[in-house]
Amino acid sequence: MDLKLDRSVAVVTGASKGIGLAVTRTLLAEGARVVAVSRSRTADLDALSGPDLLHVTADLMDPEAPARVVAEAVRAFGGVDVLVNNAGGVPAGVTMPRPSFLDASDAEWQAVFEFNLFLAVRAIRAVLPVMLEAGGGSIVNVSSGNARQPSPMNADYGAAKAGMNNLTKVLSEEFAPKGVRVNTVSPGPVRTAWWTDEGGAADTIAAMADSDRDTVMDTLAPQMMSLSTGRLADPQEIADAVALLASPRSASTTGAEFAVDSGYLKGL
């Protein structure tokens, strides 16, 4: 199916690995020009180099960085049609997973909210004037199943992502009449560095369960999280949903949340 993204301009945050890298690769394959934003380059991102890819090095924890990124996108490609707020997860200096609400300090809560909510707020604030002037656009916020599945584990992260879901609805209500669609994709557990890196979630859970990393990802985590498919998702599966929502093919979809979570969410 042609997603009608040819020559559109997309800004993707957290683009150097995992879901962001898969989104970048997918949008390029659909003919989009992509501004890939990350704190550093990776070999996998470099492998996508070409005239339609611009890498912008930025630490989005800097409140001024999102505006600079949008200005660079406009300078390089003439505008922004799509914003994918993918950057998030574990900020520098914070360790996850944490099994209890009591394990996180005020400073950690603040860092998690900065990284998982306020980055998106600032990026949206920077891009909206560009989209409105052009007559429309699409914003896709990458949230989490934990936004709607409360858990004592990583309570601050779940609360920040719940704020992301609420923000999506608010923005859609205000800006859909002006041509800007805003939607959310909520992954469950995905095979990204958050799980697979040394010292990451799989290692932490393996230490608690007297197991090993591979067993956690292949068996224990799907069982613990009651994943209907019996497996963690692949980043490409998240990227496919993001690309569809970014596309004009989803012209009547706004304010929606798409769960791509291996059956993690059980409620209505």
PDB file of C-alpha atoms in Angstrom, residues 33-191:
ATOM      1  CA  ARG A  33      12.801  12.954   3.815  1.00  0.00           C
ATOM      2  CA  VAL A  34      13.768  12.364   7.423  1.00  0.00           C
ATOM      3  CA  VAL A  35      15.451  14.534  10.028  1.00  0.00           C
ATOM      4  CA  ALA A  36      16.818  11.952  12.453  1.00  0.00           C
ATOM      5  CA  VAL A  37      17.496  13.396  15.908  1.00  0.00           C
ATOM      6  CA  SER A  38      19.709  11.739  18.497  1.00  0.00           C
ATOM      7  CA  ARG A  39      22.479  12.509  20.935  1.00  0.00           C
ATOM      8  CA  SER A  40      24.968  10.494  18.904  1.00  0.00           C
ATOM      9  CA  ARG A  41      25.274   8.618  15.631  1.00  0.00           C
ATOM     10  CA  THR A  42      25.257   4.837  15.317  1.00  0.00           C
ATOM     11  CA  ALA A  43      26.515   2.537  12.598  1.00  0.00           C
ATOM     12  CA  ASP A  44      22.932   1.459  11.900  1.00  0.00           C
ATOM     13  CA  LEU A  45      21.834   5.057  11.379  1.00  0.00           C
ATOM     14  CA  ASP A  46      24.893   5.811   9.255  1.00  0.00           C
ATOM     15  CA  ALA A  47      23.933   2.883   7.029  1.00  0.00           C
ATOM     16  CA  LEU A  48      20.805   4.815   6.023  1.00  0.00           C
ATOM     17  CA  SER A  49      22.784   7.870   4.881  1.00  0.00           C
ATOM     18  CA  GLY A  50      21.647   9.544   1.685  1.00  0.00           C
ATOM     19  CA  PRO A  51      20.221  12.797   0.346  1.00  0.00           C
ATOM     20  CA  ASP A  52      16.873  12.234   2.065  1.00  0.00           C
ATOM     21  CA  LEU A  53      18.348  11.734   5.544  1.00  0.00           C
ATOM     22  CA  LEU A  54      19.632  14.548   7.739  1.00  0.00           C
ATOM     23  CA  HIS A  55      21.077  13.642  11.117  1.00  0.00           C
ATOM     24  CA  VAL A  56      20.855  16.368  13.750  1.00  0.00           C
ATOM     25  CA  THR A  57      22.866  15.806  16.906  1.00  0.00           C
ATOM     26  CA  ALA A  58      20.922  17.193  19.845  1.00  0.00           C
ATOM     27  CA  ASP A  59      20.410  16.538  23.527  1.00  0.00           C
ATOM     28  CA  LEU A  60      16.687  17.082  23.808  1.00  0.00           C
ATOM     29  CA  MET A  61      16.997  17.505  27.572  1.00  0.00           C
ATOM     30  CA  ASP A  62      18.176  20.995  26.612  1.00  0.00           C
ATOM     31  CA  PRO A  63      14.937  23.023  26.533  1.00  0.00           C
ATOM     32  CA  GLU A  64      16.156  24.992  23.503  1.00  0.00           C
ATOM     33  CA  ALA A  65      17.065  21.924  21.427  1.00  0.00           C
ATOM     34  CA  PRO A  66      13.642  21.095  19.904  1.00  0.00           C
ATOM     35  CA  ALA A  67      13.298  24.573  18.399  1.00  0.00           C
ATOM     36  CA  ARG A  68      16.775  24.275  16.878  1.00  0.00           C
ATOM     37  CA  VAL A  69      15.889  20.878  15.395  1.00  0.00           C
ATOM     38  CA  VAL A  70      12.709  22.192  13.781  1.00  0.00           C
ATOM     39  CA  ALA A  71      14.560  25.221  12.414  1.00  0.00           C
ATOM     40  CA  GLU A  72      17.181  22.913  10.895  1.00  0.00           C
ATOM     41  CA  ALA A  73      14.470  20.781   9.288  1.00  0.00           C
ATOM     42  CA  VAL A  74      12.876  23.855   7.749  1.00  0.00           C
ATOM     43  CA  ARG A  75      16.254  25.115   6.534  1.00  0.00           C
ATOM     44  CA  ALA A  76      17.188  21.779   4.974  1.00  0.00           C
ATOM     45  CA  PHE A  77      13.859  20.595   3.547  1.00  0.00           C
ATOM     46  CA  GLY A  78      11.512  23.573   3.616  1.00  0.00           C
ATOM     47  CA  GLY A  79       9.070  22.493   6.304  1.00  0.00           C
ATOM     48  CA  VAL A  80       7.886  19.675   8.566  1.00  0.00           C
ATOM     49  CA  ASP A  81       4.930  17.447   7.689  1.00  0.00           C
ATOM     50  CA  VAL A  82       5.400  14.760  10.338  1.00  0.00           C
ATOM     51  CA  LEU A  83       6.766  14.779  13.879  1.00  0.00           C
ATOM     52  CA  VAL A  84       7.419  11.461  15.622  1.00  0.00           C
ATOM     53  CA  ASN A  85       8.055  11.971  19.329  1.00  0.00           C
ATOM     54  CA  ASN A  86       9.893   8.745  19.999  1.00  0.00           C
ATOM     55  CA  ALA A  87      12.673   9.884  22.356  1.00  0.00           C
ATOM     56  CA  GLY A  88      12.076   8.601  25.858  1.00  0.00           C
ATOM     57  CA  GLY A  89      12.777   5.733  28.179  1.00  0.00           C
ATOM     58  CA  VAL A  90      15.472   5.872  30.828  1.00  0.00           C
ATOM     59  CA  PRO A  91      17.196   9.262  31.220  1.00  0.00           C
ATOM     60  CA  ALA A  92      20.874   9.524  32.099  1.00  0.00           C
ATOM     61  CA  GLY A  93      21.533   8.906  35.776  1.00  0.00           C
ATOM     62  CA  VAL A  94      18.356   6.875  36.326  1.00  0.00           C
ATOM     63  CA  THR A  95      18.254   3.092  36.701  1.00  0.00           C
ATOM     64  CA  MET A  96      15.254   1.001  35.673  1.00  0.00           C
ATOM     65  CA  PRO A  97      13.398  -1.197  36.256  1.00  0.00           C
ATOM     66  CA  ARG A  98      12.556  -0.284  39.838  1.00  0.00           C
ATOM     67  CA  PRO A  99      10.174  -2.674  41.581  1.00  0.00           C
ATOM     68  CA  SER A 100       8.597  -0.181  44.007  1.00  0.00           C
ATOM     69  CA  PHE A 101       7.170   3.333  44.046  1.00  0.00           C
ATOM     70  CA  LEU A 102       9.447   3.996  47.042  1.00  0.00           C
ATOM     71  CA  ASP A 103      12.593   3.409  44.970  1.00  0.00           C
ATOM     72  CA  ALA A 104      12.449   6.696  43.019  1.00  0.00           C
ATOM     73  CA  SER A 105      13.549  10.068  44.381  1.00  0.00           C
ATOM     74  CA  ASP A 106      12.145  13.489  43.475  1.00  0.00           C
ATOM     75  CA  ALA A 107      15.110  14.086  41.182  1.00  0.00           C
ATOM     76  CA  GLU A 108      14.456  10.801  39.358  1.00  0.00           C
ATOM     77  CA  TRP A 109      10.767  11.604  38.953  1.00  0.00           C
ATOM     78  CA  GLN A 110      11.670  14.997  37.508  1.00  0.00           C
ATOM     79  CA  ALA A 111      14.215  13.493  35.106  1.00  0.00           C
ATOM     80  CA  VAL A 112      11.774  10.830  33.919  1.00  0.00           C
ATOM     81  CA  PHE A 113       9.059  13.425  33.278  1.00  0.00           C
ATOM     82  CA  GLU A 114      11.520  15.670  31.425  1.00  0.00           C
ATOM     83  CA  PHE A 115      12.638  12.795  29.218  1.00  0.00           C
ATOM     84  CA  ASN A 116       9.271  11.179  28.593  1.00  0.00           C
ATOM     85  CA  LEU A 117       6.838  14.092  28.498  1.00  0.00           C
ATOM     86  CA  PHE A 118       8.390  17.554  28.399  1.00  0.00           C
ATOM     87  CA  LEU A 119      10.662  16.697  25.455  1.00  0.00           C
ATOM     88  CA  ALA A 120       7.529  16.001  23.437  1.00  0.00           C
ATOM     89  CA  VAL A 121       5.780  19.116  24.740  1.00  0.00           C
ATOM     90  CA  ARG A 122       8.654  21.306  23.556  1.00  0.00           C
ATOM     91  CA  ALA A 123       8.988  19.561  20.204  1.00  0.00           C
ATOM     92  CA  ILE A 124       5.268  19.969  19.547  1.00  0.00           C
ATOM     93  CA  ARG A 125       5.371  23.610  20.601  1.00  0.00           C
ATOM     94  CA  ALA A 126       8.219  24.179  18.139  1.00  0.00           C
ATOM     95  CA  VAL A 127       6.649  22.355  15.185  1.00  0.00           C
ATOM     96  CA  LEU A 128       3.020  23.475  15.411  1.00  0.00           C
ATOM     97  CA  PRO A 129       3.548  26.966  13.933  1.00  0.00           C
ATOM     98  CA  VAL A 130       5.320  25.384  10.940  1.00  0.00           C
ATOM     99  CA  MET A 131       2.534  22.853  10.383  1.00  0.00           C
ATOM    100  CA  LEU A 132      -0.241  25.411  10.852  1.00  0.00           C
ATOM    101  CA  GLU A 133       1.336  27.778   8.362  1.00  0.00           C
ATOM    102  CA  ALA A 134       1.551  24.934   5.841  1.00  0.00           C
ATOM    103  CA  GLY A 135      -2.072  23.942   6.414  1.00  0.00           C
ATOM    104  CA  GLY A 136      -1.588  20.737   8.373  1.00  0.00           C
ATOM    105  CA  GLY A 137       0.576  17.877   9.491  1.00  0.00           C
ATOM    106  CA  SER A 138       0.731  14.728  11.559  1.00  0.00           C
ATOM    107  CA  ILE A 139       2.186  14.239  15.043  1.00  0.00           C
ATOM    108  CA  VAL A 140       2.706  10.721  16.399  1.00  0.00           C
ATOM    109  CA  ASN A 141       3.585  10.350  20.066  1.00  0.00           C
ATOM    110  CA  VAL A 142       5.206   7.095  21.155  1.00  0.00           C
ATOM    111  CA  SER A 143       3.785   6.295  24.575  1.00  0.00           C
ATOM    112  CA  SER A 144       3.661   2.967  26.441  1.00  0.00           C
ATOM    113  CA  GLY A 145       1.239   0.304  27.559  1.00  0.00           C
ATOM    114  CA  ASN A 146       2.182   1.350  31.094  1.00  0.00           C
ATOM    115  CA  ALA A 147       0.231   4.572  30.554  1.00  0.00           C
ATOM    116  CA  ARG A 148      -2.980   2.551  30.911  1.00  0.00           C
ATOM    117  CA  GLN A 149      -1.697  -0.503  32.802  1.00  0.00           C
ATOM    118  CA  PRO A 150      -0.762   0.786  36.287  1.00  0.00           C
ATOM    119  CA  SER A 151       2.152  -0.982  37.910  1.00  0.00           C
ATOM    120  CA  PRO A 152       4.335  -0.372  40.976  1.00  0.00           C
ATOM    121  CA  MET A 153       7.301  -1.027  38.680  1.00  0.00           C
ATOM    122  CA  ASN A 154       8.563   2.249  37.180  1.00  0.00           C
ATOM    123  CA  ALA A 155       5.631   4.270  38.529  1.00  0.00           C
ATOM    124  CA  ASP A 156       7.185   7.550  37.381  1.00  0.00           C
ATOM    125  CA  TYR A 157       7.550   6.301  33.797  1.00  0.00           C
ATOM    126  CA  GLY A 158       3.937   5.119  33.661  1.00  0.00           C
ATOM    127  CA  ALA A 159       2.702   8.442  35.027  1.00  0.00           C
ATOM    128  CA  ALA A 160       4.710  10.406  32.452  1.00  0.00           C
ATOM    129  CA  LYS A 161       3.347   8.290  29.606  1.00  0.00           C
ATOM    130  CA  ALA A 162      -0.203   8.691  30.933  1.00  0.00           C
ATOM    131  CA  GLY A 163       0.418  12.410  30.606  1.00  0.00           C
ATOM    132  CA  MET A 164       1.520  11.817  27.021  1.00  0.00           C
ATOM    133  CA  ASN A 165      -1.775  10.087  26.227  1.00  0.00           C
ATOM    134  CA  ASN A 166      -3.750  12.929  27.754  1.00  0.00           C
ATOM    135  CA  LEU A 167      -1.672  15.482  25.845  1.00  0.00           C
ATOM    136  CA  THR A 168      -2.457  13.689  22.577  1.00  0.00           C
ATOM    137  CA  LYS A 169      -6.192  14.017  23.173  1.00  0.00           C
ATOM    138  CA  VAL A 170      -5.920  17.679  24.160  1.00  0.00           C
ATOM    139  CA  LEU A 171      -3.836  18.597  21.114  1.00  0.00           C
ATOM    140  CA  SER A 172      -6.112  16.703  18.752  1.00  0.00           C
ATOM    141  CA  GLU A 173      -9.153  18.522  20.075  1.00  0.00           C
ATOM    142  CA  GLU A 174      -7.558  21.924  19.509  1.00  0.00           C
ATOM    143  CA  PHE A 175      -5.629  21.414  16.292  1.00  0.00           C
ATOM    144  CA  ALA A 176      -7.454  18.770  14.227  1.00  0.00           C
ATOM    145  CA  PRO A 177      -9.867  21.442  12.932  1.00  0.00           C
ATOM    146  CA  LYS A 178      -6.762  23.271  11.680  1.00  0.00           C
ATOM    147  CA  GLY A 179      -5.373  20.262   9.832  1.00  0.00           C
ATOM    148  CA  VAL A 180      -2.940  18.829  12.383  1.00  0.00           C
ATOM    149  CA  ARG A 181      -3.663  15.255  13.435  1.00  0.00           C
ATOM    150  CA  VAL A 182      -2.191  13.969  16.714  1.00  0.00           C
ATOM    151  CA  ASN A 183      -2.151  10.271  17.617  1.00  0.00           C
ATOM    152  CA  THR A 184      -0.415   7.895  19.989  1.00  0.00           C
ATOM    153  CA  VAL A 185       1.235   4.520  19.521  1.00  0.00           C
ATOM    154  CA  SER A 186       1.589   2.591  22.776  1.00  0.00           C
ATOM    155  CA  PRO A 187       4.101  -0.264  22.613  1.00  0.00           C
ATOM    156  CA  GLY A 188       4.322  -3.010  25.154  1.00  0.00           C
ATOM    157  CA  PRO A 189       7.730  -4.603  25.771  1.00  0.00           C
ATOM    158  CA  VAL A 190       9.911  -4.324  22.661  1.00  0.00           C
ATOM    159  CA  ARG A 191      13.281  -5.902  21.937  1.00  0.00           C
TER     160      ARG A 191
END
